[in-house]
Each structure stands twice: as structure tokens, then as C-alpha cells.
Short mmCIF file of C-alpha atoms (C1' of nucleotides) in Angstrom, two decimals:
data_model
loop_
_atom_site.label_atom_id
_atom_site.label_comp_id
_atom_site.label_asym_id
_atom_site.label_seq_id
_atom_site.Cartn_x
_atom_site.Cartn_y
_atom_site.Cartn_z
CA UNK A 1403 -110.76 -77.61 27.20
CA UNK A 1404 -114.35 -77.72 26.01
CA UNK A 1405 -115.36 -79.02 22.58
CA UNK A 1406 -118.73 -78.15 21.08
CA UNK A 1407 -120.14 -79.10 17.71
CA UNK A 1408 -123.02 -76.75 16.91
CA UNK A 1409 -125.10 -75.05 14.26
CA UNK A 1410 -124.19 -71.41 14.80
CA UNK A 1411 -123.60 -67.98 13.33
CA UNK A 1412 -120.73 -65.78 14.48
CA UNK A 1413 -120.02 -62.05 14.57
CA UNK A 1414 -116.74 -60.40 15.44
CA UNK A 1415 -116.47 -56.72 16.24
CA UNK A 1416 -113.02 -55.46 17.08
CA UNK A 1417 -110.10 -54.48 14.92
CA UNK A 1418 -112.48 -55.18 12.03
CA UNK A 1419 -116.03 -56.41 11.68
CA UNK A 1420 -116.69 -59.93 10.38
CA UNK A 1421 -119.69 -62.18 10.02
CA UNK A 1422 -120.17 -65.94 9.60
CA UNK A 1423 -123.59 -67.16 8.40
CA UNK A 1424 -125.18 -70.10 10.18
CA UNK A 1425 -123.47 -73.46 9.65
CA UNK A 1426 -122.32 -76.50 11.60
CA UNK A 1427 -118.92 -75.83 13.19
CA UNK A 1428 -116.47 -76.85 15.89
CA UNK A 1429 -116.17 -74.46 18.84
CA UNK A 1430 -113.14 -74.83 21.11
CA UNK A 1431 -113.00 -73.14 24.51
CA UNK A 1432 -109.52 -73.31 25.99
CA UNK A 1433 -108.59 -73.20 29.66
CA UNK A 1434 -107.50 -69.57 29.34
CA UNK A 1435 -110.97 -68.61 28.06
CA UNK A 1436 -109.93 -68.19 24.43
CA UNK A 1437 -112.37 -69.42 21.80
CA UNK A 1438 -111.75 -70.85 18.33
CA UNK A 1439 -114.36 -71.42 15.61
CA UNK A 1440 -113.23 -74.07 13.12
CA UNK A 1441 -114.77 -75.41 9.94
CA UNK A 1442 -114.04 -78.84 8.48
CA UNK A 1443 -111.43 -77.58 6.05
CA UNK A 1444 -109.19 -74.69 5.22
CA UNK A 1445 -106.11 -74.87 7.35
CA UNK A 1446 -104.91 -74.32 10.85
CA UNK A 1447 -106.39 -70.83 11.04
CA UNK A 1448 -109.86 -70.73 12.56
CA UNK A 1449 -112.71 -69.02 10.73
CA UNK A 1450 -112.97 -66.76 13.73
CA UNK A 1451 -111.52 -66.58 17.22
CA UNK A 1452 -110.81 -64.55 20.35
CA UNK A 1453 -107.32 -64.54 21.80
CA UNK A 1454 -106.67 -64.68 25.53
CA UNK A 1455 -107.02 -63.09 27.97
CA UNK A 1456 -110.78 -62.96 27.52
CA UNK A 1457 -114.01 -63.97 29.20
CA UNK A 1458 -116.92 -66.10 27.96
CA UNK A 1459 -120.51 -65.29 28.95
CA UNK A 1460 -123.14 -67.92 28.09
CA UNK A 1461 -126.81 -66.95 27.91
CA UNK A 1462 -129.88 -69.11 27.16
CA UNK A 1463 -132.35 -67.76 24.62
CA UNK A 1464 -135.10 -70.35 25.13
CA UNK A 1465 -135.14 -73.83 23.59
CA UNK A 1466 -131.75 -74.98 22.36
CA UNK A 1467 -130.79 -71.41 21.46
CA UNK A 1468 -127.76 -69.98 23.23
CA UNK A 1469 -125.61 -66.91 22.83
CA UNK A 1470 -121.95 -66.90 23.74
CA UNK A 1471 -120.33 -63.51 24.14
CA UNK A 1472 -116.54 -63.50 24.33
CA UNK A 1473 -114.89 -60.22 25.32
CA UNK A 1474 -111.25 -59.25 25.73
CA UNK A 1475 -109.51 -56.39 27.51
CA UNK A 1476 -109.56 -54.13 24.46
CA UNK A 1477 -113.36 -54.44 24.24
CA UNK A 1478 -113.28 -56.64 21.15
CA UNK A 1479 -116.24 -58.99 21.03
CA UNK A 1480 -116.99 -62.34 19.48
CA UNK A 1481 -120.69 -63.19 19.54
CA UNK A 1482 -121.71 -66.78 18.76
CA UNK A 1483 -125.41 -67.49 18.27
CA UNK A 1484 -125.95 -71.21 18.79
CA UNK A 1485 -129.08 -72.78 17.29
CA UNK A 1486 -128.45 -76.44 18.01
CA UNK A 1487 -125.78 -78.41 19.87
CA UNK A 1488 -124.67 -81.80 18.50
CA UNK A 1489 -121.78 -82.48 20.86
CA UNK A 1490 -120.45 -80.94 24.06
CA UNK A 1491 -117.59 -82.39 26.09
CA UNK A 1492 -114.92 -81.13 28.49
CA UNK A 1493 -111.38 -82.43 29.01
CA UNK A 1494 -108.51 -81.83 31.40
CA UNK A 1495 -105.25 -81.39 29.49
CA UNK A 1496 -102.82 -79.77 31.89
CA UNK A 1497 -99.93 -77.50 30.95
CA UNK A 1498 -98.08 -78.28 27.73
CA UNK A 1499 -94.29 -78.69 27.90
CA UNK A 1500 -93.95 -76.75 24.63
CA UNK A 1501 -92.17 -77.03 21.33
CA UNK A 1502 -88.49 -77.45 20.45
CA UNK A 1503 -87.43 -76.13 17.06
CA UNK A 1504 -84.32 -76.51 14.96
CA UNK A 1505 -83.34 -75.00 11.65
CA UNK A 1506 -84.41 -71.40 11.98
CA UNK A 1507 -82.59 -68.23 11.10
CA UNK A 1508 -80.95 -67.68 14.48
CA UNK A 1509 -79.30 -71.08 14.19
CA UNK A 1510 -78.16 -70.31 10.64
CA UNK A 1511 -76.67 -67.06 11.94
CA UNK A 1512 -74.82 -68.81 14.77
CA UNK A 1513 -73.44 -71.41 12.35
CA UNK A 1514 -72.30 -68.83 9.82
CA UNK A 1515 -70.65 -66.72 12.53
CA UNK A 1516 -68.76 -69.84 13.67
CA UNK A 1517 -67.83 -70.70 10.09
CA UNK A 1518 -67.35 -67.26 8.61
CA UNK A 1519 -64.73 -68.59 6.19
CA UNK A 1520 -67.66 -70.22 4.37
CA UNK A 1521 -67.96 -66.80 2.71
CA UNK A 1522 -64.27 -66.51 1.85
CA UNK A 1523 -60.87 -67.71 2.95
CA UNK A 1524 -59.20 -65.47 5.51
CA UNK A 1525 -62.45 -63.72 6.53
CA UNK A 1526 -62.74 -62.74 10.20
CA UNK A 1527 -65.79 -62.08 12.33
CA UNK A 1528 -66.15 -58.61 13.86
CA UNK A 1529 -69.41 -59.43 15.64
CA UNK A 1530 -72.91 -60.85 15.31
CA UNK A 1531 -75.89 -58.52 15.74
CA UNK A 1532 -73.75 -55.44 15.11
CA UNK A 1533 -75.88 -52.53 16.36
CA UNK A 1534 -76.98 -49.62 14.16
CA UNK A 1535 -79.63 -46.94 14.82
CA UNK A 1536 -82.09 -48.80 12.57
CA UNK A 1537 -81.47 -52.24 14.03
CA UNK A 1538 -78.70 -54.83 14.28
CA UNK A 1539 -76.79 -56.14 11.27
CA UNK A 1540 -76.77 -59.96 11.36
CA UNK A 1541 -73.01 -60.28 10.92
CA UNK A 1542 -70.26 -57.71 10.46
CA UNK A 1543 -66.88 -59.10 9.36
CA UNK A 1544 -63.71 -58.34 7.40
CA UNK A 1545 -62.59 -60.04 4.22
CA UNK A 1546 -59.05 -61.28 3.60
CA UNK A 1547 -58.03 -57.78 2.46
CA UNK A 1548 -59.41 -56.23 5.66
CA UNK A 1549 -62.42 -54.57 4.00
CA UNK A 1550 -65.61 -54.40 6.04
CA UNK A 1551 -68.51 -56.69 4.98
CA UNK A 1552 -72.09 -56.62 6.27
CA UNK A 1553 -73.95 -59.93 6.01
CA UNK A 1554 -77.74 -60.29 6.03
CA UNK A 1555 -78.97 -63.85 6.63
CA UNK A 1556 -82.37 -65.25 5.65
CA UNK A 1557 -83.78 -68.72 5.35
CA UNK A 1558 -85.45 -67.68 2.11
CA UNK A 1559 -83.90 -64.69 0.41
CA UNK A 1560 -86.52 -62.31 -0.95
CA UNK A 1561 -86.66 -58.65 -1.92
CA UNK A 1562 -87.35 -57.49 1.65
CA UNK A 1563 -84.03 -58.88 2.80
CA UNK A 1564 -82.13 -57.03 0.07
CA UNK A 1565 -83.88 -53.78 1.05
CA UNK A 1566 -82.97 -54.35 4.68
CA UNK A 1567 -79.31 -54.96 3.85
CA UNK A 1568 -79.30 -51.90 1.56
CA UNK A 1569 -80.46 -49.70 4.45
CA UNK A 1570 -77.75 -51.07 6.73
CA UNK A 1571 -75.07 -50.53 4.09
CA UNK A 1572 -76.16 -46.94 3.51
CA UNK A 1573 -75.86 -46.28 7.24
CA UNK A 1574 -72.62 -48.18 7.83
CA UNK A 1575 -70.98 -46.40 4.91
CA UNK A 1576 -71.48 -43.08 6.72
CA UNK A 1577 -69.06 -44.32 9.40
CA UNK A 1578 -65.53 -43.38 8.25
CA UNK A 1579 -64.01 -46.05 10.52
CA UNK A 1580 -65.89 -48.79 8.65
CA UNK A 1581 -66.37 -47.43 5.11
CA UNK A 1582 -66.27 -48.71 2.50
CA UNK A 1583 -68.64 -51.51 3.58
CA UNK A 1584 -69.92 -54.01 1.05
CA UNK A 1585 -72.79 -56.45 1.45
CA UNK A 1586 -73.34 -60.19 1.31
CA UNK A 1587 -76.87 -61.57 1.10
CA UNK A 1588 -76.78 -65.12 2.47
CA UNK A 1589 -79.72 -67.55 2.42
CA UNK A 1590 -80.60 -71.21 2.01
CA UNK A 1591 -82.51 -70.19 -1.10
CA UNK A 1592 -82.45 -66.90 -3.02
CA UNK A 1593 -85.43 -65.89 -5.18
CA UNK A 1594 -84.57 -64.75 -8.73
CA UNK A 1595 -85.98 -61.25 -8.23
CA UNK A 1596 -84.08 -60.80 -4.98
CA UNK A 1597 -80.87 -61.90 -6.68
CA UNK A 1598 -81.41 -59.45 -9.54
CA UNK A 1599 -81.98 -56.58 -7.11
CA UNK A 1600 -78.98 -57.56 -4.99
CA UNK A 1601 -76.62 -57.81 -7.97
CA UNK A 1602 -77.95 -54.50 -9.29
CA UNK A 1603 -76.91 -52.92 -6.01
CA UNK A 1604 -73.48 -54.51 -5.93
CA UNK A 1605 -74.45 -56.98 -3.21
CA UNK A 1606 -72.94 -60.46 -3.35
CA UNK A 1607 -75.28 -63.44 -3.02
CA UNK A 1608 -74.29 -66.57 -1.08
CA UNK A 1609 -76.39 -69.73 -0.95
CA UNK A 1610 -75.91 -71.58 2.35
CA UNK A 1611 -76.13 -75.36 2.72
CA UNK A 1612 -77.67 -75.81 6.15
CA UNK A 1613 -76.98 -79.54 6.36
CA UNK A 1614 -73.31 -79.12 5.49
CA UNK A 1615 -72.89 -76.24 7.93
CA UNK A 1616 -74.64 -78.22 10.64
CA UNK A 1617 -72.31 -81.14 9.98
CA UNK A 1618 -69.34 -78.89 10.71
CA UNK A 1619 -71.00 -77.52 13.81
CA UNK A 1620 -69.85 -77.99 17.40
CA UNK A 1621 -72.40 -80.59 18.56
CA UNK A 1622 -72.62 -79.11 22.08
CA UNK A 1623 -74.50 -76.13 20.67
CA UNK A 1624 -77.26 -78.25 19.10
CA UNK A 1625 -80.79 -78.23 20.41
CA UNK A 1626 -81.29 -81.96 20.11
CA UNK B 609 -114.14 -83.94 11.40
CA UNK B 610 -112.57 -86.21 13.99
CA UNK B 611 -111.71 -85.07 17.50
CA UNK B 612 -109.26 -87.01 19.64
CA UNK B 613 -108.01 -86.23 23.12
CA UNK B 614 -104.84 -88.22 23.73
CA UNK B 615 -101.56 -88.48 25.58
CA UNK B 616 -99.09 -88.14 22.74
CA UNK B 617 -95.70 -86.93 21.55
CA UNK B 618 -95.27 -85.27 18.17
CA UNK B 619 -92.42 -84.85 15.71
CA UNK B 620 -92.40 -82.66 12.62
CA UNK B 621 -89.78 -83.01 9.92
CA UNK B 622 -90.11 -80.65 6.99
CA UNK B 623 -89.08 -77.05 6.53
CA UNK B 624 -87.67 -77.36 10.04
CA UNK B 625 -87.48 -80.07 12.67
CA UNK B 626 -89.63 -79.77 15.76
CA UNK B 627 -90.44 -82.00 18.71
CA UNK B 628 -93.22 -82.05 21.28
CA UNK B 629 -92.68 -84.16 24.41
CA UNK B 630 -95.50 -86.39 25.63
CA UNK B 631 -98.54 -84.58 27.01
CA UNK B 632 -102.32 -84.65 26.82
CA UNK B 633 -103.53 -82.77 23.74
CA UNK B 634 -106.38 -82.27 21.30
CA UNK B 635 -105.91 -83.76 17.84
CA UNK B 636 -108.20 -82.54 15.07
CA UNK B 637 -108.47 -84.39 11.77
CA UNK B 638 -110.36 -82.34 9.20
CA UNK B 639 -112.30 -83.67 6.22
CA UNK B 640 -109.47 -82.70 3.85
CA UNK B 641 -107.02 -84.85 5.84
CA UNK B 642 -105.25 -81.95 7.53
CA UNK B 643 -104.28 -82.44 11.17
CA UNK B 644 -103.99 -79.92 14.02
CA UNK B 645 -102.38 -80.51 17.41
CA UNK B 646 -103.71 -78.11 20.05
CA UNK B 647 -102.84 -77.55 23.68
CA UNK B 648 -105.19 -76.01 26.23
CA UNK B 649 -103.71 -72.54 25.87
CA UNK B 650 -101.67 -70.32 23.67
CA UNK B 651 -103.78 -68.94 20.91
CA UNK B 652 -105.39 -70.00 17.70
CA UNK B 653 -102.16 -71.40 16.31
CA UNK B 654 -101.74 -75.13 16.88
CA UNK B 655 -98.58 -76.45 18.54
CA UNK B 656 -98.03 -78.41 15.37
CA UNK B 657 -100.01 -79.23 12.25
CA UNK B 658 -100.04 -80.51 8.67
CA UNK B 659 -101.75 -78.45 5.98
CA UNK B 660 -103.83 -80.03 3.21
CA UNK B 661 -103.51 -81.76 0.88
CA UNK B 662 -102.04 -84.56 2.95
CA UNK B 663 -102.69 -88.14 3.95
CA UNK B 664 -103.01 -89.77 7.38
CA UNK B 665 -101.75 -93.29 8.02
CA UNK B 666 -102.76 -94.90 11.34
CA UNK B 667 -100.78 -97.86 12.70
CA UNK B 668 -101.29 -99.89 15.89
CA UNK B 669 -98.25 -100.51 18.07
CA UNK B 670 -99.84 -102.98 20.49
CA UNK B 671 -101.98 -102.03 23.49
CA UNK B 672 -103.38 -98.52 23.32
CA UNK B 673 -100.27 -97.34 21.45
CA UNK B 674 -100.82 -95.89 18.00
CA UNK B 675 -98.71 -93.99 15.51
CA UNK B 676 -100.23 -91.48 13.10
CA UNK B 677 -98.07 -90.47 10.18
CA UNK B 678 -99.28 -87.46 8.21
CA UNK B 679 -97.50 -86.74 4.93
CA UNK B 680 -97.95 -83.99 2.34
CA UNK B 681 -96.91 -83.65 -1.30
CA UNK B 682 -93.58 -82.02 -0.46
CA UNK B 683 -92.61 -85.00 1.71
CA UNK B 684 -93.00 -83.14 4.98
CA UNK B 685 -94.04 -85.43 7.79
CA UNK B 686 -95.89 -85.10 11.06
CA UNK B 687 -95.53 -88.16 13.28
CA UNK B 688 -97.84 -88.45 16.29
CA UNK B 689 -97.12 -91.22 18.80
CA UNK B 690 -100.28 -91.86 20.80
CA UNK B 691 -99.93 -93.55 24.18
CA UNK B 692 -103.49 -93.33 25.44
CA UNK B 693 -106.81 -92.13 24.00
CA UNK B 694 -109.29 -90.34 26.28
CA UNK B 695 -111.83 -89.26 23.70
CA UNK B 696 -112.48 -90.04 20.04
CA UNK B 697 -115.51 -88.78 18.11
CA UNK B 698 -116.42 -87.97 14.51
CA UNK B 699 -118.80 -85.30 13.21
CA UNK B 700 -120.30 -84.29 9.88
CA UNK B 701 -120.01 -80.53 9.38
CA UNK B 702 -120.54 -79.89 5.67
CA UNK B 703 -119.10 -77.04 3.66
CA UNK B 704 -118.76 -73.67 5.37
CA UNK B 705 -120.26 -70.57 3.71
CA UNK B 706 -117.19 -68.53 4.70
CA UNK B 707 -116.35 -65.20 6.28
CA UNK B 708 -117.38 -61.64 5.39
CA UNK B 709 -114.98 -58.91 6.49
CA UNK B 710 -115.17 -55.15 6.83
CA UNK B 711 -112.51 -52.67 7.86
CA UNK B 712 -109.43 -53.97 6.09
CA UNK B 713 -107.04 -52.07 3.85
CA UNK B 714 -109.22 -52.27 0.73
CA UNK B 715 -112.00 -50.54 2.65
CA UNK B 716 -109.64 -47.86 3.97
CA UNK B 717 -108.50 -47.31 0.38
CA UNK B 718 -112.08 -46.92 -0.87
CA UNK B 719 -112.88 -44.45 1.90
CA UNK B 720 -109.77 -42.35 1.29
CA UNK B 721 -110.42 -42.30 -2.47
CA UNK B 722 -113.93 -41.01 -1.74
CA UNK B 723 -112.60 -38.45 0.73
CA UNK B 724 -109.31 -37.51 -0.89
CA UNK B 725 -109.53 -34.00 0.54
CA UNK B 726 -108.72 -35.62 3.90
CA UNK B 727 -105.12 -35.29 2.68
CA UNK B 728 -105.45 -31.66 1.62
CA UNK B 729 -108.01 -29.12 0.48
CA UNK B 730 -108.47 -29.02 -3.30
CA UNK B 731 -106.88 -32.45 -3.89
CA UNK B 732 -108.40 -34.51 -6.72
CA UNK B 733 -108.36 -38.25 -7.35
CA UNK B 734 -106.72 -39.50 -10.55
CA UNK B 735 -107.46 -43.15 -9.83
CA UNK B 736 -107.25 -46.01 -7.33
CA UNK B 737 -104.96 -48.96 -8.07
CA UNK B 738 -102.98 -46.95 -10.62
CA UNK B 739 -101.03 -49.58 -12.56
CA UNK B 740 -97.22 -49.66 -12.80
CA UNK B 741 -94.94 -52.44 -14.06
CA UNK B 742 -94.13 -53.45 -10.47
CA UNK B 743 -97.70 -53.41 -9.21
CA UNK B 744 -100.54 -50.98 -8.61
CA UNK B 745 -100.18 -47.77 -6.60
CA UNK B 746 -103.01 -47.56 -4.04
CA UNK B 747 -104.06 -44.03 -4.98
CA UNK B 748 -102.74 -41.51 -7.51
CA UNK B 749 -104.03 -37.96 -7.15
CA UNK B 750 -103.17 -34.29 -7.67
CA UNK B 751 -102.74 -31.69 -4.96
CA UNK B 752 -104.30 -28.21 -5.08
CA UNK B 753 -101.35 -26.98 -7.18
CA UNK B 754 -101.85 -29.80 -9.68
CA UNK B 755 -98.72 -31.76 -8.68
CA UNK B 756 -98.95 -35.57 -8.83
CA UNK B 757 -99.07 -37.46 -5.51
CA UNK B 758 -98.79 -41.23 -4.99
CA UNK B 759 -100.47 -42.53 -1.83
CA UNK B 760 -99.63 -45.83 -0.15
CA UNK B 761 -102.22 -46.99 2.38
CA UNK B 762 -101.65 -49.38 5.27
CA UNK B 763 -103.62 -50.27 8.34
CA UNK B 764 -100.35 -50.24 10.28
CA UNK B 765 -97.55 -48.25 8.69
CA UNK B 766 -94.20 -50.05 8.92
CA UNK B 767 -90.91 -49.90 7.07
CA UNK B 768 -92.05 -52.32 4.35
CA UNK B 769 -94.74 -49.90 3.28
CA UNK B 770 -92.27 -47.02 2.97
CA UNK B 771 -90.01 -49.21 0.82
CA UNK B 772 -92.97 -50.16 -1.35
CA UNK B 773 -93.95 -46.52 -1.86
CA UNK B 774 -90.31 -45.60 -2.57
CA UNK B 775 -90.16 -48.18 -5.39
CA UNK B 776 -93.37 -46.80 -6.89
CA UNK B 777 -92.13 -43.21 -6.68
CA UNK B 778 -88.88 -44.07 -8.40
CA UNK B 779 -90.84 -45.61 -11.26
CA UNK B 780 -93.52 -42.96 -11.52
CA UNK B 781 -90.91 -40.21 -11.60
CA UNK B 782 -89.50 -41.70 -14.80
CA UNK B 783 -92.80 -40.78 -16.51
CA UNK B 784 -92.43 -37.20 -17.81
CA UNK B 785 -96.22 -36.79 -17.92
CA UNK B 786 -96.46 -37.39 -14.19
CA UNK B 787 -93.13 -36.20 -12.77
CA UNK B 788 -92.43 -34.79 -10.32
CA UNK B 789 -94.42 -37.22 -8.16
CA UNK B 790 -94.26 -36.97 -4.40
CA UNK B 791 -95.41 -39.55 -1.87
CA UNK B 792 -97.89 -39.73 0.99
CA UNK B 793 -97.72 -42.62 3.43
CA UNK B 794 -101.19 -42.98 4.97
CA UNK B 795 -102.06 -45.37 7.81
CA UNK B 796 -104.22 -45.70 10.89
CA UNK B 797 -100.98 -45.95 12.85
CA UNK B 798 -97.39 -45.19 11.78
CA UNK B 799 -94.46 -46.82 13.58
CA UNK B 800 -91.63 -44.47 14.60
CA UNK B 801 -88.99 -46.16 12.43
CA UNK B 802 -91.27 -46.07 9.41
CA UNK B 803 -91.92 -42.38 10.00
CA UNK B 804 -88.21 -41.62 10.29
CA UNK B 805 -87.50 -43.45 7.04
CA UNK B 806 -90.40 -41.77 5.24
CA UNK B 807 -89.43 -38.27 6.35
CA UNK B 808 -85.79 -38.95 5.42
CA UNK B 809 -87.01 -39.73 1.90
CA UNK B 810 -89.24 -36.68 1.63
CA UNK B 811 -92.42 -38.71 2.00
CA UNK B 812 -95.29 -37.11 3.91
CA UNK B 813 -96.98 -39.14 6.64
CA UNK B 814 -100.74 -39.02 7.22
CA UNK B 815 -102.53 -40.73 10.12
CA UNK B 816 -106.06 -41.81 9.17
CA UNK B 817 -108.97 -42.01 11.61
CA UNK B 818 -111.00 -44.96 10.34
CA UNK B 819 -114.03 -44.27 12.53
CA UNK B 820 -114.24 -40.63 11.41
CA UNK B 821 -113.81 -41.54 7.75
CA UNK B 822 -116.42 -44.26 8.08
CA UNK B 823 -118.81 -41.73 9.62
CA UNK B 824 -118.47 -39.56 6.52
CA UNK B 825 -118.90 -42.59 4.26
CA UNK B 826 -121.78 -43.15 1.82
CA UNK B 827 -123.64 -45.95 3.63
CA UNK B 828 -124.72 -47.64 0.37
CA UNK B 829 -121.13 -48.73 -0.26
CA UNK B 830 -120.87 -50.67 3.03
CA UNK B 831 -120.70 -54.44 3.10
CA UNK B 832 -123.26 -54.82 5.89
"C1'" DC C 1369 -98.53 -72.03 -11.24
"C1'" DC C 1370 -95.49 -68.08 -9.57
"C1'" DG C 1371 -94.85 -63.66 -7.32
"C1'" DT C 1372 -96.43 -59.95 -4.48
"C1'" DA C 1373 -98.87 -57.84 -0.73
"C1'" DA C 1374 -102.08 -58.25 3.44
"C1'" DA C 1375 -103.09 -60.21 8.05
"C1'" DT C 1376 -108.13 -59.51 13.75
"C1'" DG C 1377 -101.56 -62.00 11.45
"C1'" DT C 1378 -98.97 -64.62 15.91
"C1'" DC C 1379 -94.68 -65.27 18.33
"C1'" DG C 1380 -90.23 -64.45 20.22
"C1'" DT C 1381 -86.68 -61.09 21.84
"C1'" DC C 1382 -84.82 -57.18 23.44
"C1'" DG C 1383 -84.87 -52.36 24.97
"C1'" DC D 1102 -94.98 -52.66 27.81
"C1'" DG D 1103 -93.74 -51.32 23.07
"C1'" DA D 1104 -91.02 -51.88 18.94
"C1'" DC D 1105 -89.12 -55.02 15.59
"C1'" DG D 1106 -88.30 -58.94 12.77
"C1'" DA D 1107 -89.12 -64.00 11.84
"C1'" DC D 1108 -92.58 -67.27 10.68
"C1'" DG D 1109 -93.11 -74.61 8.78
"C1'" DT D 1110 -95.82 -67.68 8.37
"C1'" DT D 1111 -100.89 -68.46 5.85
"C1'" DT D 1112 -103.92 -66.45 2.65
"C1'" DA D 1113 -105.83 -63.84 -1.01
"C1'" DC D 1114 -105.12 -61.82 -5.51
"C1'" DG D 1115 -103.19 -60.98 -10.15
"C1'" DG D 1116 -100.51 -62.25 -14.26
#
DNA sequence: CCGTAAATGTCGTCG
DNA sequence: CGACGACGTTTACGG
């Protein structure tokens, strides 16, 4: 990894065109050739960048002036005109062992499938990821009376999720072996507008308590 | 901006829990206190990070060992345990003038409004960003026969966009001065599932060629 | 400040 | 390799 602090201007020509006027910035060149241009604020997103795989060509322009041209397979180009370099260092980092995550939707889905009676006493799981032509339904199950229920799970329940569940319900209800199928929209948090839309469509809302569900979980299935 | 190359392990506890085993990594501390943890590969996204506003607390553990604790307003924490430091430098960068973009959806919308006959001979623009209670319709126009048409524009046409247009159409069709209103889903690229859904709902799909439209553009309206 | 829509989204997963 | 959905999405924009 190479770190450069430099006064530079940047142009990107690819999926769109973008331009950065001259200023002092951090340039990062990673081992895979990718380049990031960071300012001293904003957030984790660089001002500009080129994703790997790509190649960096460095050309002198006389004096301190340099031009870096970064090109990827698709022909997208990032051109960095360097006026002055204030810092330039290289470092060996090696391969990163990578990130372990816990608490995402897939885990919520696994927990709810295990503990389907969270939604109602006597409920039984049919299957997770029940396939339909427009994609899998998170959970398909039967309530105590034997009626089919489709469950859509989100970490944060917003309008999109209600739309998604609505599409599944429309499709599932065309299947005479399953119909009538009703819907449950389950999330750790449900936005007011999503709840209004769900209720308007006859969909039940269920707020899930991740910590409680995790507490009831079989510990062998935990990540760490 | 401070740049540190260090052997470190990282834990994040916030919206989810995440852990990074010990490895050599780049740590960036920006002027606003935000922290990025980068490996020597991947892409522009850090392995882990804390967005501003946040505060960094640095504590010695004896020897080279250090612990950085980064906390934000919501109580989310990023804990970086540093075993060994290989590089540590600070740099003044100043405020960045920011990025200028060209070729995003707003530009596509402007071009299509200018060249509305791309969608059909004799079509006339009513207006861009036609307001409705649930948000503005990208373009409202009339076809050669004088029938109202609502156009939703995307760079990449996916299911979300069809849903969005469907909501607009439902609303617009309640207005007796406009009804019947039909829909056109216009994008540089339309995904198969989005096309299926659109056609099923009687929405016409139109694939836009940005380069061709740009060639026909009035150059005075360009950003640069 | 909240809600919605866009993004050079990026990233995983599954066909 | 493409399609699809999640994301600590982040970010910009409007009310």
C-alpha cells in the first residue's frame, strides 16, 4: 500500500464524468492497483476512486508535476494531475483475514424460522426461502388454524419491504394449494409509513426483539 | 489527517457486532474525528469505520500496546487494539472544494425532457418534476393523441422504479383532468424482472441511449 | 429534523 | 458471469 499526500486535481471518465479542482488530498494506492482519493472530512466514501482490477500509469510532466492515469477493464479512467507531493510512503500489509458480522437479516431469519411460534402459538414452519418465480419468500408457514402465512423479514421495515411482500402474496394466492395466503411483515423496527401501508393491505406487522430471540437461540449456531 | 500503519484488531458494536482479527492495516483519522480501517485490497469501502461526528480516545496499555476507542452520538463504538505501530504521520489538508458530476439521473431527465419525441413522434412535454402528494413525477407529457403519460427515469431500471411509477400512476389517475394516465419506464438499462413487472402492469419500457441523447443535446446546458 | 430517492453505490449469494 | 437483494448502506434533497 502506497500513501501519498499531494496537491492535485482529479478527473473521472467512466459511468459518469466527474471533476475535482486542485486541492491537497490523500491518495491511496492498494496492492491490487486500486486508487482512492480522500479529503480530510466527509465520511468513508472517497471523493473519487477506481475499483480493482485496474492499472496505474505514472508519468512525469517536468518539475514536481506528475500525472497518474488509472484504467480498468471497462475503459473507465481516473486521471490525477499532481502538482506537488508532501508525503510518499509504501507499506507491506499482507492479506487481511476479513470481517465477522453478527446481527444481520439472515440471522434474524434463521432465528425466526427456529422460533416460528414467536408469531403465534401453534404456528408451524413450511420452509425458509420458499421459491416463487419472482424470488424466494423469507418464510412460509401455517398458523394454528392451518392457513398459509408468508413472512417478510427486514431489519428496518420500510415501504419497499411491504411492496415486496405484496408481490409475493399476489403470486402465492394464485396457487390453489396455498390460497388463501396472508402476510406478516416482521422487523426489528417498522417505520410509520410502512406500517400504514401494510395495515391498509391487510398485512400484519410484527416487531422482533433480536436480543430476546438470540437469548433463546441454540448457541451452536452463533458466529461468535 | 493522521495516517497510521499498525498491527491491530478491531471490534465494532453498534447497529451490528463485527470483529476483525489482528492484522497489519491502515488507520485514517480525519479532521472531523472519523476513523477508517483499510486493508490492502477490497475496494473503497473500509473494513470498518466510524462516521462523524465522533470522538477518539487513545489509551496506552504498556509497551507499544494502545487502545483507540471511537464513539459517536448514538453510542456506537469502534475499539481498535493496536499491538505495534509501523508508521504514524499527520498532515494538514484544508477544506476540499468538492466534486462536480455529469451523467447522473438528473441529467438524463433534462435530456429526455428536451428530446421528449425520443419516446414518440408528436409527444409534448407538460412539465418535469410534476408534483404529487407522494413526490414529484420525473416527467409528465402528452402523446400524439393527447393522452397523458407519466415517465419515470432511472439510470438502471429495477423493480423499485416500477413500483414507484405504479404509485404515481394510481394517484394521477384519480385526477379527472389528467386521467387516463399511462406510464413509461425509461432507463439506460432495464433488468428482466423489472421489465416483466412493468409489462404486467401495462407500463411501456423505453431504453435510453445516453451517448446519442447527449450528442443531440444543446451544449450550453452542459456542466463542463 | 424526518422521509424519500439516488448511487461510479458495494457486497454477498445463488442460479 | 449475471441477476437480485441487503447494507452499520451513505448521501443528497425537500418539506
